[in-house]
Amino acid sequence: MDPQLLAFVRALRENVTPVTATPQDAYYTVDSGHEAPPALEVPAAGVDVRGVWDVSEDSLRAVVADPEDTWSADLGRSDYYVRGQLCVQVTRADHRVVGIYRSGWAVARRPDESWADTADSLERTGAKPGGGGTRYPTNRRELLERLRGAGFEVTTSGSTHGKITHPEVPGRFLPFSSTPSSQRYGRHVVTAVKRVFGIDVR
């Protein structure tokens, strides 16, 4: 039997009320259904700034809360949010601002979106679906087919990140980028799905 469950039952038998609150450092909980985003942290120093002056924290929060365009970078470790002439780079793990840019500067350096479902996307990735040794999805369409075929629910609406959930694993989810940052995105999603849900979609 699970040691944590045993300790829980033992505490109940001894009339000790066990702590049932969610730990503050938990990544996933059964009660993670609300969509309240974490508070945006704007540090006083250590932020990369390019072509922008005198921007208020409220302006940064407005860009992140209602962007016109978004994309991921740094292998999914940070997200870029663009609205008007402003671009804000935010770390995904702790929702901290690490970059403030003029939107034109940031868009010009946006990663190649080789995962777009275009006619030549397979030629650019150098792989064909179902080819010899292919175990990971080679484009966005194939990734969605594999996820949905394994029972996952994938929401992709809007320009922001969608969500991957599974009805048999309630309370857990993964973000699904509408603008993947590299052709390795399929491999990253498959690996994360295996880690979070315990389901292999290769």
mmCIF file of C-alpha atoms in Angstrom:
data_model
loop_
_atom_site.group_PDB
_atom_site.id
_atom_site.type_symbol
_atom_site.label_atom_id
_atom_site.label_comp_id
_atom_site.label_asym_id
_atom_site.label_seq_id
_atom_site.Cartn_x
_atom_site.Cartn_y
_atom_site.Cartn_z
ATOM 1 C CA MET A 1 0.000 0.000 0.000
ATOM 2 C CA ASP A 2 1.059 3.581 -0.640
ATOM 3 C CA PRO A 3 3.154 4.911 2.306
ATOM 4 C CA GLN A 4 1.453 8.318 2.173
ATOM 5 C CA LEU A 5 -1.974 6.693 2.329
ATOM 6 C CA LEU A 6 -0.862 4.530 5.254
ATOM 7 C CA ALA A 7 0.361 7.600 7.148
ATOM 8 C CA PHE A 8 -2.931 9.352 6.390
ATOM 9 C CA VAL A 9 -5.013 6.420 7.704
ATOM 10 C CA ARG A 10 -2.780 6.080 10.771
ATOM 11 C CA ALA A 11 -3.238 9.782 11.568
ATOM 12 C CA LEU A 12 -7.017 9.431 11.231
ATOM 13 C CA ARG A 13 -7.058 6.455 13.600
ATOM 14 C CA GLU A 14 -5.088 8.455 16.168
ATOM 15 C CA ASN A 15 -7.671 11.272 15.931
ATOM 16 C CA VAL A 16 -5.080 13.592 14.430
ATOM 17 C CA THR A 17 -6.536 15.688 11.651
ATOM 18 C CA PRO A 18 -4.152 15.353 8.706
ATOM 19 C CA VAL A 19 -3.230 18.353 6.612
ATOM 20 C CA THR A 20 -5.287 18.185 3.426
ATOM 21 C CA ALA A 21 -4.540 21.617 1.988
ATOM 22 C CA THR A 22 -2.743 21.858 -1.327
ATOM 23 C CA PRO A 23 1.024 22.349 -0.907
ATOM 24 C CA GLN A 24 2.128 25.768 -2.138
ATOM 25 C CA ASP A 25 4.759 24.265 -4.455
ATOM 26 C CA ALA A 26 2.362 21.784 -6.128
ATOM 27 C CA TYR A 27 2.342 21.857 -9.934
ATOM 28 C CA TYR A 28 -0.926 19.956 -10.370
ATOM 29 C CA THR A 29 -3.870 19.498 -8.071
ATOM 30 C CA VAL A 30 -7.273 17.882 -8.332
ATOM 31 C CA ASP A 31 -8.757 21.318 -7.721
ATOM 32 C CA SER A 32 -6.932 23.185 -10.471
ATOM 33 C CA GLY A 33 -10.047 23.882 -12.521
ATOM 34 C CA HIS A 34 -10.100 27.659 -12.167
ATOM 35 C CA GLU A 35 -8.309 29.653 -14.802
ATOM 36 C CA ALA A 36 -6.924 32.432 -12.598
ATOM 37 C CA PRO A 37 -3.463 33.220 -13.982
ATOM 38 C CA PRO A 38 -0.607 33.628 -11.523
ATOM 39 C CA ALA A 39 0.355 37.175 -10.603
ATOM 40 C CA LEU A 40 2.877 38.663 -13.009
ATOM 41 C CA GLU A 41 6.186 39.328 -11.270
ATOM 42 C CA VAL A 42 8.001 42.428 -12.513
ATOM 43 C CA PRO A 43 11.514 42.548 -11.002
ATOM 44 C CA ALA A 44 13.273 45.868 -10.471
ATOM 45 C CA ALA A 45 16.478 44.642 -12.145
ATOM 46 C CA GLY A 46 17.711 41.914 -14.456
ATOM 47 C CA VAL A 47 15.169 42.544 -17.232
ATOM 48 C CA ASP A 48 16.396 42.714 -20.847
ATOM 49 C CA VAL A 49 15.034 45.943 -22.394
ATOM 50 C CA ARG A 50 15.258 46.780 -26.128
ATOM 51 C CA GLY A 51 13.861 49.962 -27.659
ATOM 52 C CA VAL A 52 11.357 50.709 -24.881
ATOM 53 C CA TRP A 53 11.370 53.443 -22.221
ATOM 54 C CA ASP A 54 9.016 54.469 -19.415
ATOM 55 C CA VAL A 55 6.662 51.492 -19.430
ATOM 56 C CA SER A 56 4.407 51.045 -16.411
ATOM 57 C CA GLU A 57 3.757 47.707 -14.713
ATOM 58 C CA ASP A 58 0.079 48.121 -15.580
ATOM 59 C CA SER A 59 1.010 48.322 -19.280
ATOM 60 C CA LEU A 60 3.025 45.102 -18.994
ATOM 61 C CA ARG A 61 0.146 43.337 -17.251
ATOM 62 C CA ALA A 62 -2.288 44.539 -19.933
ATOM 63 C CA VAL A 63 -0.094 43.077 -22.699
ATOM 64 C CA VAL A 64 0.170 39.692 -20.947
ATOM 65 C CA ALA A 65 -3.536 39.606 -20.033
ATOM 66 C CA ASP A 66 -4.819 40.416 -23.534
ATOM 67 C CA PRO A 67 -2.131 39.897 -26.209
ATOM 68 C CA GLU A 68 -2.634 40.288 -29.949
ATOM 69 C CA ASP A 69 0.027 37.643 -30.652
ATOM 70 C CA THR A 70 2.034 35.106 -28.649
ATOM 71 C CA TRP A 71 4.771 32.556 -29.176
ATOM 72 C CA SER A 72 7.036 30.339 -27.114
ATOM 73 C CA ALA A 73 10.815 30.243 -27.101
ATOM 74 C CA ASP A 74 13.728 28.786 -25.165
ATOM 75 C CA LEU A 75 12.339 25.245 -25.562
ATOM 76 C CA GLY A 76 9.084 26.307 -23.933
ATOM 77 C CA ARG A 77 10.679 27.976 -20.929
ATOM 78 C CA SER A 78 9.409 31.452 -21.821
ATOM 79 C CA ASP A 79 6.525 33.033 -23.702
ATOM 80 C CA TYR A 80 6.356 36.274 -25.672
ATOM 81 C CA TYR A 81 3.226 38.447 -25.566
ATOM 82 C CA VAL A 82 2.720 41.232 -28.128
ATOM 83 C CA ARG A 83 0.181 44.040 -28.060
ATOM 84 C CA GLY A 84 0.565 47.225 -30.084
ATOM 85 C CA GLN A 85 4.167 48.449 -29.939
ATOM 86 C CA LEU A 86 5.063 46.428 -26.837
ATOM 87 C CA CYS A 87 6.352 42.859 -26.394
ATOM 88 C CA VAL A 88 6.799 41.226 -22.989
ATOM 89 C CA GLN A 89 8.846 38.041 -22.423
ATOM 90 C CA VAL A 90 7.668 36.019 -19.409
ATOM 91 C CA THR A 91 9.118 32.839 -17.894
ATOM 92 C CA ARG A 92 6.548 30.070 -17.889
ATOM 93 C CA ALA A 93 7.587 28.469 -14.587
ATOM 94 C CA ASP A 94 7.322 31.487 -12.284
ATOM 95 C CA HIS A 95 5.502 34.037 -14.503
ATOM 96 C CA ARG A 96 8.327 36.587 -14.177
ATOM 97 C CA VAL A 97 9.064 39.304 -16.732
ATOM 98 C CA VAL A 98 12.552 38.790 -18.187
ATOM 99 C CA GLY A 99 12.300 40.963 -21.295
ATOM 100 C CA ILE A 100 10.541 44.113 -22.499
ATOM 101 C CA TYR A 101 10.908 44.900 -26.206
ATOM 102 C CA ARG A 102 9.585 47.043 -28.984
ATOM 103 C CA SER A 103 7.243 44.653 -30.802
ATOM 104 C CA GLY A 104 8.937 45.130 -34.194
ATOM 105 C CA TRP A 105 12.308 44.146 -32.732
ATOM 106 C CA ALA A 106 10.863 41.021 -31.067
ATOM 107 C CA VAL A 107 8.798 39.902 -34.066
ATOM 108 C CA ALA A 108 11.878 40.183 -36.310
ATOM 109 C CA ARG A 109 13.658 37.704 -34.010
ATOM 110 C CA ARG A 110 10.703 35.358 -33.598
ATOM 111 C CA PRO A 111 11.729 31.685 -33.981
ATOM 112 C CA ASP A 112 11.039 29.961 -37.280
ATOM 113 C CA GLU A 113 7.622 28.352 -37.063
ATOM 114 C CA SER A 114 8.461 25.173 -38.907
ATOM 115 C CA TRP A 115 5.560 23.452 -37.154
ATOM 116 C CA ALA A 116 2.924 25.352 -39.094
ATOM 117 C CA ASP A 117 0.738 23.072 -41.215
ATOM 118 C CA THR A 118 1.916 24.293 -44.576
ATOM 119 C CA ALA A 119 2.460 22.295 -47.722
ATOM 120 C CA ASP A 120 6.239 22.297 -47.302
ATOM 121 C CA SER A 121 6.372 21.777 -43.522
ATOM 122 C CA LEU A 122 7.284 18.099 -43.900
ATOM 123 C CA GLU A 123 10.049 18.855 -46.380
ATOM 124 C CA ARG A 124 11.539 21.383 -43.962
ATOM 125 C CA THR A 125 11.498 18.987 -41.024
ATOM 126 C CA GLY A 126 13.053 16.258 -43.143
ATOM 127 C CA ALA A 127 10.568 13.596 -42.022
ATOM 128 C CA LYS A 128 7.408 12.011 -43.358
ATOM 129 C CA PRO A 129 4.591 10.647 -41.166
ATOM 130 C CA GLY A 130 4.961 6.925 -40.638
ATOM 131 C CA GLY A 131 8.411 6.833 -42.193
ATOM 132 C CA GLY A 132 11.112 4.421 -41.121
ATOM 133 C CA GLY A 133 11.879 4.924 -37.458
ATOM 134 C CA THR A 134 9.393 7.771 -36.996
ATOM 135 C CA ARG A 135 8.139 7.637 -33.417
ATOM 136 C CA TYR A 136 7.380 11.284 -32.752
ATOM 137 C CA PRO A 137 4.855 13.467 -34.597
ATOM 138 C CA THR A 138 6.416 15.395 -37.463
ATOM 139 C CA ASN A 139 3.889 18.244 -37.656
ATOM 140 C CA ARG A 140 1.131 19.892 -35.658
ATOM 141 C CA ARG A 141 -1.692 18.049 -37.429
ATOM 142 C CA GLU A 142 -0.152 14.645 -36.684
ATOM 143 C CA LEU A 143 0.458 15.609 -33.043
ATOM 144 C CA LEU A 144 -3.209 16.598 -32.630
ATOM 145 C CA GLU A 145 -4.333 13.323 -34.263
ATOM 146 C CA ARG A 146 -2.200 11.255 -31.886
ATOM 147 C CA LEU A 147 -3.332 13.149 -28.797
ATOM 148 C CA ARG A 148 -7.024 12.972 -29.695
ATOM 149 C CA GLY A 149 -6.648 9.333 -30.748
ATOM 150 C CA ALA A 150 -5.353 8.546 -27.247
ATOM 151 C CA GLY A 151 -8.402 10.208 -25.663
ATOM 152 C CA PHE A 152 -6.895 13.605 -24.900
ATOM 153 C CA GLU A 153 -8.970 16.755 -25.154
ATOM 154 C CA VAL A 154 -6.990 19.540 -26.818
ATOM 155 C CA THR A 155 -8.276 23.101 -26.876
ATOM 156 C CA THR A 156 -6.551 25.298 -29.429
ATOM 157 C CA SER A 157 -8.847 28.311 -29.608
ATOM 158 C CA GLY A 158 -7.464 31.815 -29.669
ATOM 159 C CA SER A 159 -3.975 33.165 -30.180
ATOM 160 C CA THR A 160 -2.819 32.206 -26.692
ATOM 161 C CA HIS A 161 -1.884 28.789 -25.379
ATOM 162 C CA GLY A 162 -4.458 26.035 -25.473
ATOM 163 C CA LYS A 163 -4.661 23.153 -23.044
ATOM 164 C CA ILE A 164 -4.162 19.366 -23.133
ATOM 165 C CA THR A 165 -6.329 17.391 -20.683
ATOM 166 C CA HIS A 166 -7.435 13.773 -20.310
ATOM 167 C CA PRO A 167 -10.786 12.708 -18.791
ATOM 168 C CA GLU A 168 -9.181 9.775 -16.961
ATOM 169 C CA VAL A 169 -6.643 12.047 -15.236
ATOM 170 C CA PRO A 170 -8.741 14.940 -13.883
ATOM 171 C CA GLY A 171 -6.996 18.010 -12.535
ATOM 172 C CA ARG A 172 -3.885 17.652 -14.672
ATOM 173 C CA PHE A 173 -3.154 19.628 -17.816
ATOM 174 C CA LEU A 174 -0.382 20.800 -20.097
ATOM 175 C CA PRO A 175 -0.271 24.049 -22.065
ATOM 176 C CA PHE A 176 -0.532 23.621 -25.840
ATOM 177 C CA SER A 177 1.211 26.349 -27.806
ATOM 178 C CA SER A 178 -0.619 27.778 -30.786
ATOM 179 C CA THR A 179 2.747 28.874 -32.175
ATOM 180 C CA PRO A 180 5.380 26.194 -31.442
ATOM 181 C CA SER A 181 8.921 27.491 -31.342
ATOM 182 C CA SER A 182 10.750 24.677 -33.141
ATOM 183 C CA GLN A 183 10.385 21.444 -35.086
ATOM 184 C CA ARG A 184 11.252 19.567 -31.861
ATOM 185 C CA TYR A 185 7.948 20.678 -30.304
ATOM 186 C CA GLY A 186 6.296 17.300 -30.997
ATOM 187 C CA ARG A 187 9.036 15.459 -29.133
ATOM 188 C CA HIS A 188 8.716 17.867 -26.188
ATOM 189 C CA VAL A 189 4.925 17.475 -26.024
ATOM 190 C CA VAL A 190 5.086 13.668 -26.258
ATOM 191 C CA THR A 191 7.680 13.567 -23.460
ATOM 192 C CA ALA A 192 5.682 15.956 -21.264
ATOM 193 C CA VAL A 193 2.450 13.993 -21.860
ATOM 194 C CA LYS A 194 4.192 10.779 -20.761
ATOM 195 C CA ARG A 195 5.567 12.504 -17.632
ATOM 196 C CA VAL A 196 2.339 14.257 -16.584
ATOM 197 C CA PHE A 197 -0.340 11.763 -17.653
ATOM 198 C CA GLY A 198 1.615 8.493 -17.840
ATOM 199 C CA ILE A 199 0.355 7.911 -21.408
ATOM 200 C CA ASP A 200 2.778 7.274 -24.272
ATOM 201 C CA VAL A 201 1.499 8.654 -27.597
ATOM 202 C CA ARG A 202 4.560 7.770 -29.683
#
